[in-house]
XYZ file of C-alpha atoms in Angstrom:
745
model
C 25.150 -9.214 -6.348
C 27.449 -9.823 -3.407
C 27.674 -7.215 -0.676
C 31.394 -6.952 -1.324
C 30.763 -6.175 -4.991
C 28.117 -3.652 -4.006
C 30.386 -1.874 -1.520
C 33.016 -1.335 -4.214
C 30.596 0.282 -6.648
C 30.686 4.042 -6.996
C 27.309 5.335 -8.142
C 27.434 8.411 -10.317
C 23.717 9.198 -10.628
C 21.828 6.835 -8.364
C 21.624 8.540 -4.988
C 21.344 12.074 -6.394
C 18.433 14.445 -5.921
C 17.455 15.150 -9.515
C 14.403 17.118 -10.574
C 11.209 15.059 -10.676
C 9.989 14.559 -14.264
C 6.314 15.186 -13.479
C 6.819 18.233 -11.283
C 6.244 21.031 -13.801
C 3.126 19.415 -15.286
C 1.608 18.984 -11.844
C 2.275 22.459 -10.490
C 1.115 24.110 -13.732
C -2.063 22.020 -14.039
C -1.097 20.275 -17.281
C -1.112 16.805 -15.720
C -4.308 14.908 -16.497
C -6.036 13.117 -13.633
C -8.981 10.748 -13.827
C -11.673 13.417 -13.700
C -9.917 15.480 -16.403
C -10.592 12.956 -19.182
C -13.344 13.680 -21.716
C -14.649 12.083 -24.920
C -17.010 13.225 -27.705
C -20.614 12.389 -26.892
C -19.721 11.547 -23.313
C -22.524 10.704 -20.884
C -22.549 11.276 -17.132
C -22.829 8.229 -14.922
C -24.287 8.193 -11.409
C -24.804 5.353 -8.934
C -27.733 4.614 -6.626
C -26.559 3.347 -3.249
C -28.263 1.503 -0.439
C -29.312 3.579 2.590
C -29.365 0.401 4.695
C -26.506 -1.452 6.367
C -27.995 -4.839 5.501
C -31.029 -5.530 3.333
C -32.337 -8.125 0.931
C -33.079 -6.649 -2.500
C -36.503 -7.993 -3.426
C -36.930 -6.004 -6.633
C -35.391 -3.073 -8.511
C -37.777 -1.132 -10.764
C -35.856 1.024 -13.249
C -38.669 1.641 -15.732
C -39.387 5.239 -14.726
C -35.716 6.130 -14.858
C -35.310 4.546 -18.277
C -38.291 6.528 -19.565
C -36.858 9.876 -18.433
C -35.755 12.075 -21.329
C -31.970 12.223 -21.541
C -31.345 8.865 -19.858
C -29.439 6.549 -22.189
C -28.784 3.495 -20.007
C -29.608 1.970 -16.640
C -27.788 -1.062 -15.212
C -28.091 -3.286 -12.157
C -26.098 -6.267 -10.930
C -27.858 -8.406 -13.520
C -26.029 -6.536 -16.303
C -22.661 -7.842 -15.152
C -21.488 -11.400 -15.781
C -20.888 -14.254 -13.357
C -17.116 -14.737 -13.042
C -15.795 -18.190 -12.260
C -13.329 -16.882 -9.696
C -14.694 -16.397 -6.178
C -12.306 -13.481 -5.652
C -13.544 -11.704 -8.792
C -17.162 -12.387 -7.808
C -16.525 -10.701 -4.462
C -15.022 -7.665 -6.185
C -17.953 -7.559 -8.597
C -20.565 -7.930 -5.879
C -18.878 -5.086 -4.042
C -19.125 -2.917 -7.175
C -22.832 -3.699 -7.651
C -25.081 -5.580 -5.244
C -27.134 -8.490 -6.474
C -29.315 -10.249 -3.920
C -28.377 -8.213 -0.852
C -27.062 -4.776 0.027
C -24.317 -5.547 2.516
C -23.455 -2.084 3.853
C -24.493 1.546 3.875
C -23.493 2.895 0.455
C -23.485 -0.417 -1.411
C -24.256 0.231 -5.104
C -27.559 -1.232 -6.326
C -28.103 0.483 -9.724
C -26.505 3.045 -12.042
C -27.633 5.407 -14.788
C -26.004 7.190 -17.719
C -27.579 10.428 -18.902
C -26.797 13.454 -21.030
C -25.936 15.591 -18.000
C -25.497 15.397 -14.239
C -28.888 16.909 -13.418
C -30.709 14.321 -15.509
C -28.657 11.508 -14.014
C -29.500 12.637 -10.466
C -33.173 12.920 -11.340
C -33.116 9.421 -12.796
C -31.686 7.957 -9.598
C -34.648 9.325 -7.664
C -37.005 7.483 -10.014
C -35.504 4.056 -9.363
C -37.589 2.079 -6.900
C -35.888 -0.561 -4.763
C -37.927 -2.927 -2.611
C -35.727 -3.699 0.413
C -36.269 -6.211 3.191
C -34.243 -4.700 6.012
C -32.120 -7.271 7.843
C -30.271 -7.189 11.178
C -26.757 -5.791 10.807
C -23.445 -5.863 12.637
C -20.641 -3.324 12.132
C -18.292 -4.144 15.015
C -15.726 -6.931 14.801
C -16.229 -8.172 18.377
C -20.004 -8.183 18.050
C -19.739 -10.038 14.728
C -17.759 -12.880 16.321
C -20.300 -13.636 19.036
C -22.638 -16.594 18.583
C -26.023 -15.408 17.388
C -24.629 -12.324 15.608
C -26.410 -11.326 12.382
C -24.833 -13.317 9.541
C -23.380 -11.025 6.882
C -22.860 -13.722 4.239
C -23.774 -17.351 4.814
C -21.565 -20.163 3.611
C -18.272 -18.253 3.500
C -16.570 -19.946 6.443
C -13.549 -22.117 5.592
C -12.913 -25.484 7.199
C -9.953 -24.175 9.221
C -12.180 -22.022 11.443
C -12.518 -23.603 14.909
C -15.956 -24.826 15.913
C -18.167 -22.658 18.092
C -17.448 -19.364 16.340
C -19.949 -17.205 14.526
C -20.499 -17.848 10.835
C -19.004 -14.388 10.259
C -15.560 -15.803 11.069
C -14.497 -16.934 7.599
C -10.847 -17.946 7.936
C -8.123 -18.693 10.450
C -4.326 -18.621 10.270
C -1.477 -19.478 12.621
C 2.258 -18.693 12.531
C 5.145 -19.274 14.901
C 7.357 -21.865 16.518
C 8.235 -23.147 19.965
C 5.854 -23.215 22.921
C 4.775 -19.798 24.255
C 3.489 -21.399 27.480
C 7.013 -22.651 28.177
C 8.348 -19.177 27.435
C 5.900 -17.503 29.807
C 6.943 -19.917 32.566
C 10.534 -18.709 32.200
C 9.621 -15.023 32.392
C 10.006 -12.804 35.432
C 6.913 -10.877 34.382
C 4.116 -11.476 31.866
C 1.761 -8.825 30.519
C -1.404 -9.583 28.582
C -3.415 -6.733 27.075
C -6.320 -6.240 24.672
C -6.340 -3.583 21.937
C -8.715 -2.127 19.377
C -8.104 -0.068 16.252
C -10.657 1.725 14.103
C -10.935 1.524 10.334
C -9.165 4.425 8.651
C -9.250 5.976 5.205
C -6.163 6.205 3.012
C -6.640 9.965 2.802
C -6.169 10.410 -0.945
C -7.445 13.769 -2.160
C -8.553 12.672 -5.639
C -11.861 10.763 -5.724
C -12.148 7.699 -7.939
C -12.912 8.548 -11.575
C -13.325 6.493 -14.739
C -14.207 7.115 -18.369
C -15.322 4.044 -20.340
C -16.036 3.647 -24.035
C -17.343 0.387 -25.511
C -17.825 0.257 -29.274
C -20.281 -1.802 -31.282
C -17.583 -4.333 -32.213
C -17.045 -5.181 -28.544
C -13.734 -3.391 -28.119
C -13.418 -1.099 -25.124
C -11.253 1.737 -23.791
C -11.033 2.674 -20.137
C -9.256 5.651 -18.567
C -9.103 5.668 -14.783
C -7.111 6.708 -11.741
C -5.582 3.447 -10.592
C -2.484 1.901 -9.101
C -2.585 -0.978 -11.594
C -4.121 -0.773 -15.055
C -3.357 -4.418 -15.863
C -5.202 -5.578 -12.744
C -8.133 -3.335 -13.687
C -8.191 -4.945 -17.130
C -8.178 -8.445 -15.636
C -11.023 -7.691 -13.231
C -13.221 -5.736 -15.639
C -12.806 -8.182 -18.517
C -13.810 -11.051 -16.221
C -16.853 -9.165 -14.937
C -18.125 -8.177 -18.370
C -17.321 -11.462 -20.093
C -14.757 -9.852 -22.392
C -11.429 -11.079 -23.681
C -8.652 -9.121 -22.002
C -7.162 -8.182 -25.384
C -10.380 -6.323 -26.268
C -10.066 -3.955 -23.294
C -7.409 -1.267 -23.269
C -6.866 0.435 -19.909
C -4.890 3.646 -19.507
C -3.881 4.967 -16.097
C -4.188 8.683 -15.502
C -2.010 10.659 -13.153
C -3.053 9.741 -9.651
C -3.993 12.147 -6.891
C -3.025 9.792 -4.101
C -3.783 6.117 -3.610
C -1.736 4.566 -0.777
C -3.293 1.201 -1.604
C -6.859 2.477 -1.883
C -6.728 2.402 -5.695
C -5.459 -1.146 -6.129
C -8.890 -2.528 -7.008
C -12.035 -1.415 -8.852
C -15.232 0.228 -7.635
C -16.763 2.176 -10.537
C -14.787 0.984 -13.565
C -16.911 -2.087 -14.448
C -20.072 -0.057 -13.860
C -18.908 2.610 -16.323
C -18.105 -0.084 -18.888
C -21.517 -1.745 -18.455
C -23.278 1.596 -18.905
C -21.229 2.431 -21.994
C -21.910 -0.961 -23.531
C -25.627 -0.484 -23.034
C -25.730 3.176 -24.133
C -23.325 2.875 -27.059
C -21.566 6.054 -25.939
C -18.662 6.934 -23.617
C -19.653 7.173 -19.940
C -17.769 9.001 -17.209
C -18.267 8.411 -13.479
C -16.623 10.516 -10.788
C -17.304 9.621 -7.165
C -18.386 12.251 -4.691
C -16.439 12.470 -1.425
C -19.424 10.955 0.386
C -19.318 7.961 -1.968
C -15.583 7.521 -1.492
C -16.031 7.188 2.259
C -19.197 5.094 2.212
C -18.427 2.735 -0.642
C -14.675 2.274 -1.125
C -12.278 0.333 1.015
C -10.842 1.659 4.249
C -8.466 -0.396 6.378
C -9.603 -3.299 8.486
C -10.793 -2.526 12.009
C -9.459 -4.825 14.681
C -9.706 -6.391 18.108
C -6.445 -7.903 19.357
C -4.933 -9.575 22.413
C -1.179 -9.776 23.008
C 0.711 -11.641 25.732
C 4.480 -11.291 26.224
C 6.838 -12.586 28.904
C 10.192 -10.980 29.733
C 13.045 -11.524 32.153
C 14.185 -8.682 34.381
C 17.245 -8.114 32.161
C 15.006 -7.544 29.123
C 15.011 -10.901 27.325
C 11.677 -11.828 25.728
C 10.971 -15.445 26.646
C 7.535 -15.982 25.145
C 5.090 -14.126 22.909
C 1.574 -14.756 21.670
C -0.985 -12.698 19.761
C -4.617 -13.195 18.780
C -5.710 -10.922 15.940
C -9.315 -10.446 14.864
C -9.559 -8.319 11.698
C -12.680 -7.274 9.830
C -12.297 -6.318 6.201
C -15.975 -5.516 5.803
C -18.662 -7.594 4.136
C -16.281 -9.800 2.127
C -13.480 -12.169 3.182
C -9.970 -10.730 3.028
C -6.461 -11.992 3.679
C -5.115 -8.978 5.536
C -5.079 -10.747 8.885
C -2.511 -13.196 7.520
C -0.090 -10.349 6.786
C -0.731 -8.875 10.218
C -0.131 -12.228 11.881
C 3.131 -12.697 10.006
C 4.352 -9.169 10.744
C 3.414 -9.019 14.438
C 6.671 -10.337 15.935
C 8.891 -10.173 12.827
C 11.278 -7.672 14.421
C 12.362 -10.095 17.131
C 14.504 -13.195 17.522
C 12.209 -15.366 19.636
C 12.413 -18.988 20.710
C 8.741 -19.274 21.666
C 6.260 -17.291 19.578
C 2.804 -17.861 18.139
C 0.316 -15.646 16.325
C -3.299 -16.516 15.519
C -5.486 -14.610 13.112
C -9.191 -14.569 12.281
C -10.953 -12.802 9.436
C -14.428 -11.553 10.401
C -17.274 -10.261 8.219
C -19.145 -7.085 9.176
C -21.650 -4.860 7.383
C -19.039 -2.433 6.129
C -17.515 -1.783 2.683
C -14.939 -4.236 1.379
C -11.502 -3.424 2.784
C -8.795 -2.106 0.463
C -5.070 -1.929 1.043
C -3.479 0.906 2.968
C 0.343 0.948 3.086
C 1.604 -2.260 4.717
C -1.912 -3.687 5.147
C -2.389 -5.443 8.469
C 1.076 -4.705 9.868
C 0.528 -1.343 11.653
C -2.304 -2.729 13.780
C -0.546 -5.924 14.872
C 2.763 -4.197 15.566
C 0.956 -1.440 17.484
C -0.320 -4.047 19.937
C 2.998 -5.900 20.229
C 5.163 -2.802 20.607
C 2.789 -1.379 23.208
C 3.194 -4.438 25.441
C 6.967 -4.454 24.981
C 7.098 -0.804 26.023
C 4.976 -1.519 29.093
C 7.363 -4.335 30.061
C 10.291 -1.941 29.671
C 8.547 0.470 32.037
C 7.809 -2.325 34.508
C 11.482 -3.271 34.760
C 12.838 0.257 34.334
C 14.749 -0.759 31.197
C 15.842 1.359 28.243
C 13.372 0.606 25.407
C 16.013 0.746 22.665
C 18.390 -1.518 24.560
C 15.611 -4.069 25.076
C 14.820 -4.056 21.384
C 18.506 -4.429 20.510
C 18.802 -7.377 22.905
C 15.919 -9.159 21.144
C 16.343 -7.843 17.600
C 16.138 -10.093 14.560
C 19.302 -10.160 12.499
C 20.942 -12.174 9.741
C 20.309 -15.865 10.454
C 17.284 -15.284 12.679
C 14.396 -17.636 12.095
C 11.537 -15.220 11.704
C 8.304 -15.555 13.631
C 6.493 -16.317 10.370
C 8.913 -18.950 9.061
C 11.760 -17.824 6.761
C 15.305 -17.253 7.988
C 16.410 -13.663 7.477
C 19.330 -12.815 5.160
C 21.116 -9.456 5.548
C 18.685 -7.073 7.274
C 19.037 -3.630 8.801
C 17.099 -3.691 12.056
C 20.114 -3.651 14.406
C 21.770 -0.850 12.445
C 18.530 1.105 12.501
C 18.128 0.694 16.269
C 21.742 1.671 16.853
C 21.281 4.784 14.736
C 18.218 5.706 16.796
C 20.124 5.149 20.048
C 22.966 7.455 18.941
C 20.710 10.187 17.564
C 20.450 13.460 19.547
C 16.671 13.084 19.652
C 16.880 10.008 21.866
C 19.044 11.760 24.444
C 17.236 15.106 24.377
C 15.687 16.077 27.731
C 11.907 16.105 28.139
C 9.880 18.707 30.007
C 7.528 17.616 32.805
C 4.354 16.100 31.372
C 5.969 15.165 28.078
C 6.446 11.595 26.906
C 8.733 9.850 24.449
C 7.772 6.732 22.555
C 9.601 4.440 20.197
C 8.585 1.532 18.031
C 10.103 -0.850 15.532
C 8.348 -1.465 12.232
C 8.524 -4.164 9.583
C 7.262 -4.874 6.081
C 7.892 -7.832 3.785
C 8.231 -5.980 0.443
C 7.199 -7.704 -2.770
C 8.657 -8.276 -6.218
C 6.204 -9.748 -8.689
C 5.640 -9.416 -12.413
C 7.299 -6.565 -14.272
C 7.998 -5.807 -17.914
C 10.154 -2.986 -19.272
C 11.152 -1.829 -22.763
C 14.102 0.517 -23.220
C 14.552 2.222 -26.606
C 17.699 4.032 -27.697
C 16.755 6.960 -29.928
C 18.942 8.063 -32.827
C 19.680 11.385 -31.118
C 21.281 9.607 -28.171
C 18.358 9.909 -25.790
C 16.588 6.946 -24.240
C 12.930 6.157 -23.665
C 11.903 3.697 -20.954
C 8.411 2.210 -21.094
C 7.089 0.563 -17.946
C 3.663 -0.469 -16.756
C 3.257 0.835 -13.226
C 1.524 4.104 -12.317
C 3.897 6.471 -10.548
C 2.567 7.039 -7.034
C 5.843 7.646 -5.229
C 8.491 8.899 -7.632
C 9.160 5.741 -9.619
C 9.628 7.534 -12.950
C 12.537 9.489 -11.515
C 14.030 6.411 -9.848
C 13.701 4.268 -12.965
C 15.232 7.002 -15.119
C 18.116 7.295 -12.661
C 18.797 3.554 -12.773
C 18.647 3.506 -16.587
C 21.018 6.479 -16.753
C 23.361 4.866 -14.229
C 23.543 1.619 -16.141
C 23.918 3.252 -19.567
C 26.336 5.917 -18.371
C 24.374 8.842 -19.800
C 22.885 11.968 -18.169
C 19.603 11.592 -16.275
C 18.137 14.358 -18.441
C 18.592 12.128 -21.504
C 16.187 9.489 -20.167
C 12.408 9.741 -20.202
C 10.248 7.130 -18.500
C 6.590 6.758 -19.420
C 3.802 4.565 -18.049
C 2.252 2.432 -20.790
C -1.348 1.343 -21.262
C -2.274 -2.336 -21.204
C -1.992 -2.760 -24.985
C 1.545 -1.391 -25.207
C 3.510 -3.621 -22.867
C 3.524 -7.015 -21.178
C 1.726 -7.573 -17.886
C 2.816 -5.652 -14.797
C 1.554 -6.238 -11.285
C -0.085 -3.447 -9.304
C 1.927 -0.578 -7.867
C 1.779 -1.797 -4.285
C 3.762 -3.597 -1.631
C 6.770 -1.300 -2.192
C 7.556 -3.343 -5.295
C 8.097 -0.844 -8.117
C 11.535 0.680 -7.493
C 12.800 -2.804 -6.649
C 11.124 -4.932 -9.326
C 10.691 -2.473 -12.196
C 14.108 -1.026 -11.394
C 15.641 -4.489 -11.688
C 13.874 -5.057 -15.018
C 15.078 -1.646 -16.215
C 18.682 -2.470 -15.340
C 18.399 -5.802 -17.172
C 16.785 -4.082 -20.190
C 19.604 -1.526 -20.235
C 22.162 -4.322 -20.134
C 20.408 -5.990 -23.072
C 20.657 -2.732 -25.029
C 24.316 -2.410 -24.036
C 25.040 -5.870 -25.467
C 23.504 -4.799 -28.758
C 25.484 -1.540 -28.798
C 28.720 -3.410 -28.106
C 27.901 -5.711 -31.022
C 27.285 -2.691 -33.264
C 30.599 -1.107 -32.266
C 32.385 -4.409 -32.854
C 30.847 -4.595 -36.317
C 32.092 -1.096 -37.146
C 35.551 -1.909 -35.804
C 35.716 -5.315 -37.439
C 36.378 -7.227 -34.229
C 34.516 -9.865 -32.204
C 31.669 -8.659 -30.013
C 33.295 -10.385 -27.029
C 36.247 -8.003 -27.429
C 34.081 -4.959 -26.636
C 32.901 -3.763 -23.238
C 30.815 -0.851 -21.974
C 32.407 1.830 -19.838
C 31.224 5.313 -18.880
C 28.511 5.426 -21.518
C 30.617 4.167 -24.408
C 31.779 1.010 -26.116
C 35.527 0.445 -25.725
C 37.940 -2.349 -26.649
C 38.080 -4.875 -23.818
C 41.875 -4.858 -23.797
C 44.971 -4.023 -25.833
C 44.641 -7.234 -27.854
C 41.254 -6.055 -29.155
C 42.805 -3.154 -31.023
C 43.128 0.557 -30.544
C 39.828 2.306 -31.167
C 38.525 5.495 -29.553
C 35.474 5.071 -27.277
C 32.216 5.068 -29.203
C 29.479 6.732 -27.172
C 25.863 5.734 -26.981
C 24.935 8.784 -29.054
C 27.459 7.880 -31.740
C 26.286 4.282 -31.930
C 22.643 5.381 -32.014
C 23.276 7.890 -34.796
C 24.372 5.147 -37.200
C 22.078 2.399 -35.907
C 20.079 2.245 -39.143
C 23.312 1.416 -40.989
C 24.430 -1.290 -38.559
C 21.320 -3.381 -38.122
C 18.375 -1.155 -37.247
C 16.815 0.252 -34.070
C 18.415 -0.522 -30.722
C 16.277 -1.597 -27.808
C 16.483 -3.661 -24.668
C 13.600 -5.572 -23.174
C 13.203 -7.530 -19.960
C 10.345 -9.283 -18.244
C 10.560 -10.984 -14.882
C 8.598 -12.436 -11.992
C 11.121 -11.499 -9.352
C 11.714 -12.667 -5.796
C 14.305 -11.366 -3.353
C 12.655 -8.051 -2.573
C 14.333 -7.907 0.830
C 12.390 -7.105 4.001
C 12.444 -3.606 5.443
C 12.726 -2.337 9.014
C 12.282 1.077 10.554
C 12.385 2.713 13.970
C 10.438 5.838 14.971
C 11.001 8.159 17.940
C 8.303 10.660 18.885
C 7.828 13.181 21.691
C 4.327 14.310 22.684
C 2.569 16.353 25.301
C -0.950 15.539 26.487
C -3.148 18.381 27.668
C -4.855 16.914 30.736
C -7.694 19.450 30.581
C -8.702 18.968 26.932
C -7.287 15.512 26.147
C -5.518 16.893 23.084
C -2.150 15.417 22.158
C 0.492 17.698 20.677
C 3.289 16.070 18.683
C 6.504 17.912 19.555
C 9.270 16.090 17.730
C 9.458 13.157 15.351
C 12.411 11.246 13.857
C 12.253 8.353 11.402
C 15.050 5.821 10.872
C 14.663 3.381 8.000
C 16.736 0.989 5.924
C 16.297 1.769 2.221
C 18.868 -0.715 0.917
C 19.966 1.975 -1.518
C 18.213 5.332 -1.707
C 17.945 5.775 -5.468
C 16.430 9.249 -5.069
C 16.942 10.343 -1.442
C 14.331 13.115 -1.576
C 11.630 10.665 -2.586
C 12.760 8.227 0.106
C 12.550 10.967 2.729
C 9.106 11.874 1.444
C 7.923 8.289 1.828
C 9.266 8.155 5.373
C 7.705 11.492 6.323
C 4.406 10.676 4.619
C 4.088 7.392 6.477
C 4.750 9.155 9.768
C 2.107 11.806 9.058
C -0.509 9.219 8.119
C 0.365 7.235 11.217
C -0.027 10.329 13.400
C -3.535 10.824 12.033
C -4.377 7.159 12.501
C -3.136 7.178 16.101
C -4.747 10.422 17.248
C -7.870 11.278 15.256
C -8.888 9.184 12.280
C -11.697 6.612 12.448
C -14.829 5.458 10.674
C -17.755 6.031 13.019
C -20.889 3.947 12.512
C -24.173 4.667 14.256
C -26.590 2.189 15.775
C -28.398 2.159 12.407
C -25.249 0.852 10.722
C -24.734 4.023 8.708
C -21.431 5.881 8.435
C -21.681 9.121 10.396
C -18.576 10.941 9.146
C -18.301 10.467 5.354
C -16.140 13.499 4.558
C -13.028 15.381 5.555
C -15.018 17.859 7.644
C -15.924 15.127 10.122
C -13.110 12.680 9.396
C -10.079 14.632 10.536
C -6.713 14.071 8.873
C -3.605 15.903 10.126
C -2.928 19.351 8.712
C 0.338 21.278 8.758
C -0.423 23.004 12.051
C -0.790 19.580 13.749
C 2.702 18.466 12.836
C 6.314 19.155 13.720
C 9.097 18.945 11.162
C 9.690 15.237 10.672
C 13.387 14.392 10.597
C 14.622 11.413 8.631
C 17.702 9.208 8.812
C 18.222 6.934 5.809
C 20.270 3.801 6.361
C 21.573 1.743 3.463
C 22.031 -1.953 4.207
C 22.115 -3.434 0.690
C 19.550 -5.972 -0.421
C 21.437 -8.849 -2.106
C 18.389 -9.491 -4.300
C 18.825 -6.304 -6.338
C 21.744 -5.203 -8.549
C 21.904 -1.858 -6.757
C 20.907 -3.138 -3.313
C 17.447 -1.532 -3.401
C 14.731 -2.325 -0.845
C 11.197 -0.978 -1.027
C 10.515 1.964 1.297
C 6.868 2.903 0.768
C 5.186 0.644 3.317
C 7.458 0.515 6.348
C 7.063 4.180 7.275
C 3.434 3.773 8.348
C 4.044 0.733 10.573
C 5.788 2.174 13.689
C 3.824 5.448 14.256
C 0.759 3.884 15.891
C 2.777 2.225 18.628
C 5.390 4.977 18.945
C 2.710 7.621 19.515
C 0.684 5.370 21.812
C 3.777 4.684 23.900
C 4.575 8.396 24.053
C 0.986 9.312 25.008
C 0.906 6.599 27.681
C 4.140 7.869 29.207
C 2.993 11.493 29.032
C -0.449 10.801 30.497
C 0.811 8.281 33.040
C -1.778 5.718 31.998
C -1.837 3.034 29.318
C -4.302 3.522 26.481
C -5.292 0.526 24.377
C -7.638 1.834 21.692
C -6.975 3.885 18.566
C -7.485 6.628 17.770
C -6.465 8.293 21.030
C -8.864 11.160 20.410
C -9.357 13.835 23.082
C -12.590 12.247 24.441
C -10.872 8.855 24.824
C -7.845 10.407 26.506
C -10.043 12.357 28.930
C -12.035 9.222 29.721
C -8.823 7.301 30.429
C -7.645 10.108 32.688
C -10.941 10.002 34.556
C -11.702 13.614 33.635
């Protein structure tokens, strides 16, 4: 779709703030989440977890547990298969340890019993002979020569010589010669940064109910962001054909990327297969923290050169990310995102993945980007302070725009960064006066956005309503957005469309709900499915009118003659065509499947005001404004919610949230009492400004919005705290003790 064509379109329903379809069920308690599922004869599953950060498993004796009355099955890593894929093996070994326990909380055995009390008693009867091994939980310590080796033999050939065996992969992006750029600068700043691992903060623990029958067929109900991905992983782990496993996604009580993989699902299936009865496992909060994936924790170094008029001449970053005890690719996304907001002649980013004795990392909104951009934006802000330059003007001077060769390779098409920065510059927040001791910070943010595999079926019912079947769990309002796009395309009321999320046996494959892909990719497939249905309805009208199908077009929800030569017939509405569909050829449906590119990158800018209490070290957030390019805000309320939610999570990440490991390698704060997320009293009202720079890759100009909102807060808040406190901080979170230490108090 050309931008000119887009600008001429007048949307009638897309862009409205309609009622969310799941709202009533959720506020009345009718919505079914993972832990709400039950089955006749259901057993309770529980998992035994390692108390050691690193230990060889010499022997697991389950005989006493198996002999306990009421215990129906016990499984260990030996009860799962041996997948051919290294990636699947890593996921499986994270779900259930085999030869070694690699972190505190690593699963080593599981039981299924008639009730929870019996299951807990059975766990106490399992005897595990551990050989305790040296451990390492810090990314910098893990890199050093002589560090305890988490997993031997995982290092790829691209890792430079002389590094610890824990460094498993290396990546490099950029162009030009940063050394040449630094030589042209009037001032160069090089700083080191650290960020802690953080939890996604979802309220609902992981839950799964599995049922495997004697004929080898299986059903699985779970809280997930991608039931098709769950099917792929679990079938591979249990040696099943994918067609024999049906996975249904429940409503989801938060995910933010943390429910894009499996932790307990294959264990529940293995227990059910062995017991011959349904098995349900619900994680405790302690288990969620100790044994599911947080973000990576990082150690980074950034060097940037700038001229006195604010031109960035050279930029370089070294990123060291640890995704826990298994290799991960998050550092590659961080390395690509680091300088993506800028048009640079000389830029280079290096990334290293490092193993530590921590749980396997899982995604968390824009994985890898917030950390890298925090470091980059912090140095840019410090350079602005050094030269006494306006931080928005400097970013505008260096901003990427259409035609810019990005720091990670591709040349940008139409993008909204300049418009977003200009909106921030003109906003009253940016010009508002600050009181003494207060600080204002800004930051740009970037996310790639993804498309991927999507499949949609659209069925026109005989009463004139429409059902849309798609395969992605709704974690951010996608059912409303998809219904709006279907209604827009068909020309019928939003209330006449119902969108449901299908199980894996009811629809073609759909990728995971992640990467801000669903409104873009599934929305595109929905529009194409609606257009397929429209073609059929035009054919049906033509048949009734006795004219060629090419002489009929669709307008305002009805088939009409394409011109005066086609004849004079009154418009035939969707409802009228549907009512006689059985007489004109049968049911009417549209279907579309696609592996789509062209998602369109997303940029945002955040402004935040803070005040640091120099006696307590506490930071109070006073005002916050988010500016973000949505391409087209299909449902503005949901878009605003995504922007505000990202800001809130970023505030927590910047000021309080972190995984704290003791010298024994054990997690010290596995719960929300000791792991502090922001609450309402910590936050101001978060204002939002939606910009709409259309994405040419989507019929309605849509860009994903879910990831970008969490990228700028870390740097924006750090910059504001540094200006308020009068000293640069370089480690997150900026908790009161760290702030006091930096102040010398």
